[in-house]
PDB file of C-alpha atoms in Angstrom:
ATOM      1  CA  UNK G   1      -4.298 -19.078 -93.950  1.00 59.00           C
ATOM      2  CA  UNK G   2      -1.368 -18.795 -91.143  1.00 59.00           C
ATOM      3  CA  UNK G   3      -4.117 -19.433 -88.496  1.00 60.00           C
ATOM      4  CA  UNK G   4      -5.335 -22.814 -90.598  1.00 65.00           C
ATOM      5  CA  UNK G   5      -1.666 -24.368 -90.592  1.00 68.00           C
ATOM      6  CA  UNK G   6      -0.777 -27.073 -88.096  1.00 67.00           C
ATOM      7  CA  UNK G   7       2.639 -27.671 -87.079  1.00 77.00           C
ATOM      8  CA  UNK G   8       4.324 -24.564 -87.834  1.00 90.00           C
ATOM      9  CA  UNK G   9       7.988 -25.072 -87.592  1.00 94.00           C
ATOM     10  CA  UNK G  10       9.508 -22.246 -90.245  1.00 95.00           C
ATOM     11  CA  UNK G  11       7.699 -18.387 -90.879  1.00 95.00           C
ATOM     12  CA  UNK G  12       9.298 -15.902 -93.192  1.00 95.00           C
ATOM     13  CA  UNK G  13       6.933 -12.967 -93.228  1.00 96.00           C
ATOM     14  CA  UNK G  14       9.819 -10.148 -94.585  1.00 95.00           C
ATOM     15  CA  UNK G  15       8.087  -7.065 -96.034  1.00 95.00           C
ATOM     16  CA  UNK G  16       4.930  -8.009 -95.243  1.00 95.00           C
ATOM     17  CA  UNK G  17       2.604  -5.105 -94.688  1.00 94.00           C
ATOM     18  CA  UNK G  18      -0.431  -6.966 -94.080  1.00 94.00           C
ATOM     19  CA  UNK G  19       1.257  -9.022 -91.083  1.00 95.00           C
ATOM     20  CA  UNK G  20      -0.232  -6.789 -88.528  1.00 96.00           C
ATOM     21  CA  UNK G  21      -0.233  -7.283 -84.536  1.00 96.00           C
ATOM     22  CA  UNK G  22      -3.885  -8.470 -84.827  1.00 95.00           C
ATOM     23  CA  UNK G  23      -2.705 -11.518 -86.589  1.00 93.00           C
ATOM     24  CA  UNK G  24       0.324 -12.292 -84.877  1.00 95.00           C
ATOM     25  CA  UNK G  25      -1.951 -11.780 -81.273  1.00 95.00           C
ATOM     26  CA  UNK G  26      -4.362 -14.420 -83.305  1.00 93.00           C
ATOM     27  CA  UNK G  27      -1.715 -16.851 -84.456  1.00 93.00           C
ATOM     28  CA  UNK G  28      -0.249 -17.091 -80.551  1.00 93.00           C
ATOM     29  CA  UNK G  29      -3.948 -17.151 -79.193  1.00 92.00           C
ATOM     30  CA  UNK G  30      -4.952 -20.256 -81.717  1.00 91.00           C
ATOM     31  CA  UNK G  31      -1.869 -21.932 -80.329  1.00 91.00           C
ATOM     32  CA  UNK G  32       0.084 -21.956 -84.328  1.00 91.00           C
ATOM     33  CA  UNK G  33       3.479 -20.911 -82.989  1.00 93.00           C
ATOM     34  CA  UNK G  34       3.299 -23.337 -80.190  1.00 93.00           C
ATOM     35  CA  UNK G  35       6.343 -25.445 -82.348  1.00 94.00           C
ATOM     36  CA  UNK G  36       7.791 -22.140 -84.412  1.00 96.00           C
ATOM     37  CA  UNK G  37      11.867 -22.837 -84.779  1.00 97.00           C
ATOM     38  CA  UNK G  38      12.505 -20.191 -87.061  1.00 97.00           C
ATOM     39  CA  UNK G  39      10.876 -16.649 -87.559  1.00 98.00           C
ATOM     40  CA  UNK G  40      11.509 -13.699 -90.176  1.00 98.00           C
ATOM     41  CA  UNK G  41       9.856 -10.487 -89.555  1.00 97.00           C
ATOM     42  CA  UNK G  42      11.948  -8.280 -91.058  1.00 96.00           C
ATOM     43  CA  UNK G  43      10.577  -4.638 -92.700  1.00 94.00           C
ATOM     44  CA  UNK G  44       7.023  -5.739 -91.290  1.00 94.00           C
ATOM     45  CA  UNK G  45       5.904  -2.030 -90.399  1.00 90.00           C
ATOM     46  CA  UNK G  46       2.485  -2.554 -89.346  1.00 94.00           C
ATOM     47  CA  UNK G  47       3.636  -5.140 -86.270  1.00 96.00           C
ATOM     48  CA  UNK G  48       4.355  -3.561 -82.852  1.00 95.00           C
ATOM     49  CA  UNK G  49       8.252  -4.260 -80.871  1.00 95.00           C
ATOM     50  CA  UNK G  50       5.862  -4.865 -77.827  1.00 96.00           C
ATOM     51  CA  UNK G  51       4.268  -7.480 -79.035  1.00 96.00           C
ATOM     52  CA  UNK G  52       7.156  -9.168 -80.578  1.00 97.00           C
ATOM     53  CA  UNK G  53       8.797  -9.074 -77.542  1.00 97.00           C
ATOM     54  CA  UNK G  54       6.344 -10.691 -75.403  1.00 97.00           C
ATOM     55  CA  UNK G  55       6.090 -13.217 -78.130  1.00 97.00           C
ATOM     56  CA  UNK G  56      10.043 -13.780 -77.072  1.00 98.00           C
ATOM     57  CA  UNK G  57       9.377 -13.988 -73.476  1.00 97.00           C
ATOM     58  CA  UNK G  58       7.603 -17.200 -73.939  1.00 96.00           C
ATOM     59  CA  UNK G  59       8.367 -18.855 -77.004  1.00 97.00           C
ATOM     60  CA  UNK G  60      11.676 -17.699 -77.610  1.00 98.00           C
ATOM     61  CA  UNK G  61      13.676 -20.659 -76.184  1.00 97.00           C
ATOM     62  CA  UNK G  62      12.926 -22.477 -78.698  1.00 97.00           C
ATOM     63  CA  UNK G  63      13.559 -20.435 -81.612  1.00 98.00           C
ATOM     64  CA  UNK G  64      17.101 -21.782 -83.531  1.00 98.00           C
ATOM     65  CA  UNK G  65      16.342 -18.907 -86.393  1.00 98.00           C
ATOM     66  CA  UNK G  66      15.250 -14.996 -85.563  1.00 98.00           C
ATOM     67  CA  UNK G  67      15.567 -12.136 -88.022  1.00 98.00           C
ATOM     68  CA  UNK G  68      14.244  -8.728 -86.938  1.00 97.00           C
ATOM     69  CA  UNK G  69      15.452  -6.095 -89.438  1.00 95.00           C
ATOM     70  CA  UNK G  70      14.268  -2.596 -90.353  1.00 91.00           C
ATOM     71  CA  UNK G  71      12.414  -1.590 -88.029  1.00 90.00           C
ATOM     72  CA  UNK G  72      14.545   2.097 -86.941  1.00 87.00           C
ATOM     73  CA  UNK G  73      12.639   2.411 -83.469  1.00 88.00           C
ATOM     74  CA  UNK G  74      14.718  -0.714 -82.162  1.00 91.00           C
ATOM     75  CA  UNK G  75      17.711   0.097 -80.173  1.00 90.00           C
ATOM     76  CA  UNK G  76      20.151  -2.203 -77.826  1.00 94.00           C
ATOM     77  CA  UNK G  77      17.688  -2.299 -75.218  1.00 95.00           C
ATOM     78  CA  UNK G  78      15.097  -4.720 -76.861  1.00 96.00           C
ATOM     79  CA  UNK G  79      17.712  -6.979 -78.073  1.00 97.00           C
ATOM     80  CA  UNK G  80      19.774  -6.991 -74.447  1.00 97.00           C
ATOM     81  CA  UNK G  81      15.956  -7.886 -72.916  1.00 97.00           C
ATOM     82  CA  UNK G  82      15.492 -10.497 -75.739  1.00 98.00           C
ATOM     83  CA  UNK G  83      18.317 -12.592 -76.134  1.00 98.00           C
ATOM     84  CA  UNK G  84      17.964 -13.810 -72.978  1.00 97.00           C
ATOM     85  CA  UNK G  85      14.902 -15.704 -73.626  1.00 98.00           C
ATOM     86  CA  UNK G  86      16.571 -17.346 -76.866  1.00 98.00           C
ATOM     87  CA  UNK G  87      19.343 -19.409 -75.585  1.00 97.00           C
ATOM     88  CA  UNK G  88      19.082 -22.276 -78.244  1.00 98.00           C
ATOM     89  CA  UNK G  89      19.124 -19.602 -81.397  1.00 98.00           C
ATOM     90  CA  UNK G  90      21.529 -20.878 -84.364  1.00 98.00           C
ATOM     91  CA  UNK G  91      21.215 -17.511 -86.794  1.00 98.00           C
ATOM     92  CA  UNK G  92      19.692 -13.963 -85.564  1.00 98.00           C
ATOM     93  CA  UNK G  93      19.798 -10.955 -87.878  1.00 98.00           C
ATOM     94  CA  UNK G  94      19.540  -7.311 -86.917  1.00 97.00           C
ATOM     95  CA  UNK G  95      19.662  -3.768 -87.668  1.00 94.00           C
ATOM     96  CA  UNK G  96      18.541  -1.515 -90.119  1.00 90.00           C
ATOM     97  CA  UNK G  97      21.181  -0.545 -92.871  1.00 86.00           C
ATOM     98  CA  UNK G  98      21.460   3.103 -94.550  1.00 75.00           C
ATOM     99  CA  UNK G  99      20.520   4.637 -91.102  1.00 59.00           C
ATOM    100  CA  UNK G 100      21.444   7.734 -92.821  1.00 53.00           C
ATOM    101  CA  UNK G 101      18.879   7.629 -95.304  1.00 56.00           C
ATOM    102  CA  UNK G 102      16.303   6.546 -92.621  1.00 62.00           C
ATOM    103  CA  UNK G 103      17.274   9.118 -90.257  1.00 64.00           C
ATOM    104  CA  UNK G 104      18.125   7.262 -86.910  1.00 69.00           C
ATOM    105  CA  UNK G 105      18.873   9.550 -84.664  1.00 71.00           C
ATOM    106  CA  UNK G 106      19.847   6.879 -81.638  1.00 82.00           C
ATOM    107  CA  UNK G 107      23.604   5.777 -81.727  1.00 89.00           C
ATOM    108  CA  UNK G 108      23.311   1.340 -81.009  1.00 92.00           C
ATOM    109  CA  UNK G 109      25.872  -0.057 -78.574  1.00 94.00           C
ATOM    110  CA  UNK G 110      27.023  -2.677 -79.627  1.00 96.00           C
ATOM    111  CA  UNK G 111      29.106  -3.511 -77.127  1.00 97.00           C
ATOM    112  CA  UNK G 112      26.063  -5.012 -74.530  1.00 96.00           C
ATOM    113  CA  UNK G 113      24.094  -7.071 -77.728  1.00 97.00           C
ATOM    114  CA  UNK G 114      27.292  -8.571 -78.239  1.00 98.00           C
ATOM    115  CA  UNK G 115      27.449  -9.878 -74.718  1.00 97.00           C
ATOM    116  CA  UNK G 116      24.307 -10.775 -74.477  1.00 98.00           C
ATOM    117  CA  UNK G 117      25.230 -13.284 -77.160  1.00 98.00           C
ATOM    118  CA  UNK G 118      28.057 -14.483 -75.491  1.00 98.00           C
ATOM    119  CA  UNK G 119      26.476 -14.973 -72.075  1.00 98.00           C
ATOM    120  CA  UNK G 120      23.223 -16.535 -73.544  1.00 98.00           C
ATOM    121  CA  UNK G 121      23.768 -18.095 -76.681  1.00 98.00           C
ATOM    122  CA  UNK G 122      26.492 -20.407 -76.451  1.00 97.00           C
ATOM    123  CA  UNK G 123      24.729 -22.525 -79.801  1.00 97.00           C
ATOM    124  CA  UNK G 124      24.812 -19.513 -82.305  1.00 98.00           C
ATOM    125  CA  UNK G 125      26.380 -19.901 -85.593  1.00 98.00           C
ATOM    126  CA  UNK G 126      25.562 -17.084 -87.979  1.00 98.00           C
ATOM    127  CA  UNK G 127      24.687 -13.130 -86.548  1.00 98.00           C
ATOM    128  CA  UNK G 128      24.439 -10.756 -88.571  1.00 98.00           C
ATOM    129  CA  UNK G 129      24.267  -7.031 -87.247  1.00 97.00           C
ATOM    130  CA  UNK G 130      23.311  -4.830 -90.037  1.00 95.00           C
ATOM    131  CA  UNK G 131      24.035  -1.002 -88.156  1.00 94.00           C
ATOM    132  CA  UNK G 132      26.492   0.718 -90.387  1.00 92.00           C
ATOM    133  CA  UNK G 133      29.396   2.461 -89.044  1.00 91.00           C
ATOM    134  CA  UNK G 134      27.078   5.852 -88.283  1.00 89.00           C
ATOM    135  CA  UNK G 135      25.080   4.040 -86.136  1.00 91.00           C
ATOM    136  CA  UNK G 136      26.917   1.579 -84.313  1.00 93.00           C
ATOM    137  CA  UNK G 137      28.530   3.101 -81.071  1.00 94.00           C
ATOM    138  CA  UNK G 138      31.762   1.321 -79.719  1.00 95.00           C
ATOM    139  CA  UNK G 139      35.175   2.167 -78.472  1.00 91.00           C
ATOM    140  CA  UNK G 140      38.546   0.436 -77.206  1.00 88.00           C
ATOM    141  CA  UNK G 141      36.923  -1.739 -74.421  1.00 93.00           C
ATOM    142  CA  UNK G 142      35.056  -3.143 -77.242  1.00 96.00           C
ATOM    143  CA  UNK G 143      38.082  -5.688 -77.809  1.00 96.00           C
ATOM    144  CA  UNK G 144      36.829  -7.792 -74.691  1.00 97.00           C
ATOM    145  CA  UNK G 145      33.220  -7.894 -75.643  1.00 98.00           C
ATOM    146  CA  UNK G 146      34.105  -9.510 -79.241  1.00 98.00           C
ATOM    147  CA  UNK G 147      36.918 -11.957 -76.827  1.00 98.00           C
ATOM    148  CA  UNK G 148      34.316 -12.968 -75.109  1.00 98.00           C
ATOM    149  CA  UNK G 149      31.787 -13.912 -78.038  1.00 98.00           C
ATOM    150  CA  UNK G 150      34.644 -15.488 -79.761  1.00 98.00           C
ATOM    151  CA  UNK G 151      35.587 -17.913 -77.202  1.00 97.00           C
ATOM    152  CA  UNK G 152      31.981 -18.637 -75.745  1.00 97.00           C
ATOM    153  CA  UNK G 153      30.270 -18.813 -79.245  1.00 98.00           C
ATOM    154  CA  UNK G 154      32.958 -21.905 -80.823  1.00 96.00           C
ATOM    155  CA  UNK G 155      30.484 -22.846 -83.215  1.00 97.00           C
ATOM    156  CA  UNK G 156      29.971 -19.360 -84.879  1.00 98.00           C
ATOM    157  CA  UNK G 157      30.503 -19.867 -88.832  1.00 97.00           C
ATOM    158  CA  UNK G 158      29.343 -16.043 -89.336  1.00 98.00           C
ATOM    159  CA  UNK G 159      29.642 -13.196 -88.211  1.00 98.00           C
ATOM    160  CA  UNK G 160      28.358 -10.175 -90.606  1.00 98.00           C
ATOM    161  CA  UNK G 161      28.784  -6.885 -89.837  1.00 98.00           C
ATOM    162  CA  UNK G 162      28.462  -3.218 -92.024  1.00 95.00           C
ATOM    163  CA  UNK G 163      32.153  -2.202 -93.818  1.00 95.00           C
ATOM    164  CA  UNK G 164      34.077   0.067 -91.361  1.00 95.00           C
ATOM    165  CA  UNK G 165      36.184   0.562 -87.915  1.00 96.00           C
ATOM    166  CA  UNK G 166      33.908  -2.159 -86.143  1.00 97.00           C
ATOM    167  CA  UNK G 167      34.287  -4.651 -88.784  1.00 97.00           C
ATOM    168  CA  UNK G 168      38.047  -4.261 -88.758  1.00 97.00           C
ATOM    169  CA  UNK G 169      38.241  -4.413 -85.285  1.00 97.00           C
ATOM    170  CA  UNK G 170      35.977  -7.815 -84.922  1.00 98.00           C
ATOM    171  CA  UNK G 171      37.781  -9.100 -87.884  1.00 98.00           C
ATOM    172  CA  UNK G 172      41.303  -8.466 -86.800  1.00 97.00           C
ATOM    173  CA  UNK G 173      40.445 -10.293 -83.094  1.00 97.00           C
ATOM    174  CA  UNK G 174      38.834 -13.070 -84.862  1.00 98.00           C
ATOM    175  CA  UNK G 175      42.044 -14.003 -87.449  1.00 97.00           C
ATOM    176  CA  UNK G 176      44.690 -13.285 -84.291  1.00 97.00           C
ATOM    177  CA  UNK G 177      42.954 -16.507 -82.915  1.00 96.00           C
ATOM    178  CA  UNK G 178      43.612 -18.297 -86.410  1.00 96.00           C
ATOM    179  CA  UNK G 179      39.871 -18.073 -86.969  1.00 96.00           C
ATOM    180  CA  UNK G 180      39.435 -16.731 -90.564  1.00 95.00           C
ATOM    181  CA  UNK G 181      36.760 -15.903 -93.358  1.00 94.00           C
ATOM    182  CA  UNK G 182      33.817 -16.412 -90.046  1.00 97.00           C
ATOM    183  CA  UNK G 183      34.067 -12.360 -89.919  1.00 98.00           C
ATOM    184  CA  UNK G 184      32.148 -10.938 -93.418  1.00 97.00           C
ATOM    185  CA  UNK G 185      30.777  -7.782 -95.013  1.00 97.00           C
ATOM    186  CA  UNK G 186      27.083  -7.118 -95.387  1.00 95.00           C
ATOM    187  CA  UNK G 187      27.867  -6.293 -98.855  1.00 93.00           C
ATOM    188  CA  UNK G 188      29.769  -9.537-100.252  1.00 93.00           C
ATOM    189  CA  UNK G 189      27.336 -11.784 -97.797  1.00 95.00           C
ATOM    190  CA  UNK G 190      23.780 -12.077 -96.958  1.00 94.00           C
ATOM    191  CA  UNK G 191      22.685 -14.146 -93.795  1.00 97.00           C
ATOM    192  CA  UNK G 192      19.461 -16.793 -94.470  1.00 95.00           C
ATOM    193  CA  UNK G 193      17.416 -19.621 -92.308  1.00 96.00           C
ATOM    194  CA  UNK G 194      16.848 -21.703 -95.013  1.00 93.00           C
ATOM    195  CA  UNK G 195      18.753 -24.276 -93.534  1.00 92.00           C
ATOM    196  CA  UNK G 196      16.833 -24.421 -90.699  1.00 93.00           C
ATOM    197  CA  UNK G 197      14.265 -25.801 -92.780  1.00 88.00           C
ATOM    198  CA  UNK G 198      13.338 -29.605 -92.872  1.00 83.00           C
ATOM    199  CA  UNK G 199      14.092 -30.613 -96.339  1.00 81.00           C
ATOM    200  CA  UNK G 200      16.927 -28.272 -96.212  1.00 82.00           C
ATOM    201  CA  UNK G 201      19.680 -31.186 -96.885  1.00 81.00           C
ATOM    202  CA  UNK G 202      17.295 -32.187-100.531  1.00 79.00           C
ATOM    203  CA  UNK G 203      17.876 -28.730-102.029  1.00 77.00           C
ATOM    204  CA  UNK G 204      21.814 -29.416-102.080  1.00 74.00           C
ATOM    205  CA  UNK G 205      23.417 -30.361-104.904  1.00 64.00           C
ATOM    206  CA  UNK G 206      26.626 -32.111-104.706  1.00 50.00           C
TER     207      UNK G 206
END
């Protein structure tokens, strides 16, 4: 069906076991993500970091919406080597919550992602990094990083993060500056694309 649709603008294919690198490689060969803005491939377990990342590499740029959650083998690195090809995203979701449970045994820094962001993305308006505080690695020179996403990143609405010492720390920077409630919890608030989609503005009510 994906590789029959024309025009694609908007793909949410979260927990989708049968989304498998075959049919991405098939969708990008039949030319069906040639107009993509928005992608969700969160929890797909059967689809391979390599190929998602090439996918990046070229079509990236003009992505506005990316979320990439669950999948535990993805550390810092892949992000730092994406986000540079996705300097016109709006809203990017990451991590894998209850690394605990899942057993990740690599520690994230933050710290780098972060930057990336700042250097790259100068449109994004919602992130939401879903690490919790076992996971995410960080420490007192962490303060400039979160300056520096703050003040190159003016239009970010959102910024959700797992409860603990990080989220205190990005909050407390953020409401210095007089910017409040852009700072959240991933338990009170749950990032979404849908208003990266077209009709988007009809599915308001006043």
């Amino acid at each position: 069906m994906l590789n029959e649709s024309p025009n694609l603008r908007y793909l949410s294919v979260a927990y989708c076991d049968a989304f498998t690198d075959q049919v991405f490689l098939a969708m990008i060969r039949n030319k069906k993500v040639n107009k993509l803005e928005a992608l969700d491939i969160s929890n797909t377990v059967n689809l391979n970091s390599e190929e998602v990342f090439d996918f990046l590499k070229i079509y990236g740029n003009q992505l506005k919406g990316f979320m990439y959650t669950g999948n535990v083998k993805i550390t810092e690195q892949f992000w730092i080597s994406s986000i540079k090809h996705m300097k016109n995203i709006r809203i990017a979701v990451m991590g894998t919550p209850l690394g605990w449970f899942k057993k990740i045994a690599t520690r994230i820094h933050v710290d780098q992602i972060i930057e990336s962001f700042a250097v790259n993305c100068s449109n994004l308006e919602r992130l939401e990094i879903q690490w919790d505080p076992e996971t995410i690695r960080f420490n007192e020179n962490s303060r400039k990083f979160i300056d520096h996403i703050r003040l190159k990143c003016s239009r970010l609405k959102s910024l959700v993060l797992s409860d603990g010492e990080y989220y205190e720390m990005v909050k407390s920077n953020f409401e210095r500056a007089e910017r409040f409630k852009i700072v959240r919890t991933t338990t009170a608030y749950h990032t979404s694309m849908v208003n990266l989609l077209k009709y988007y503005p009809q599915l308001l009510f006043n």
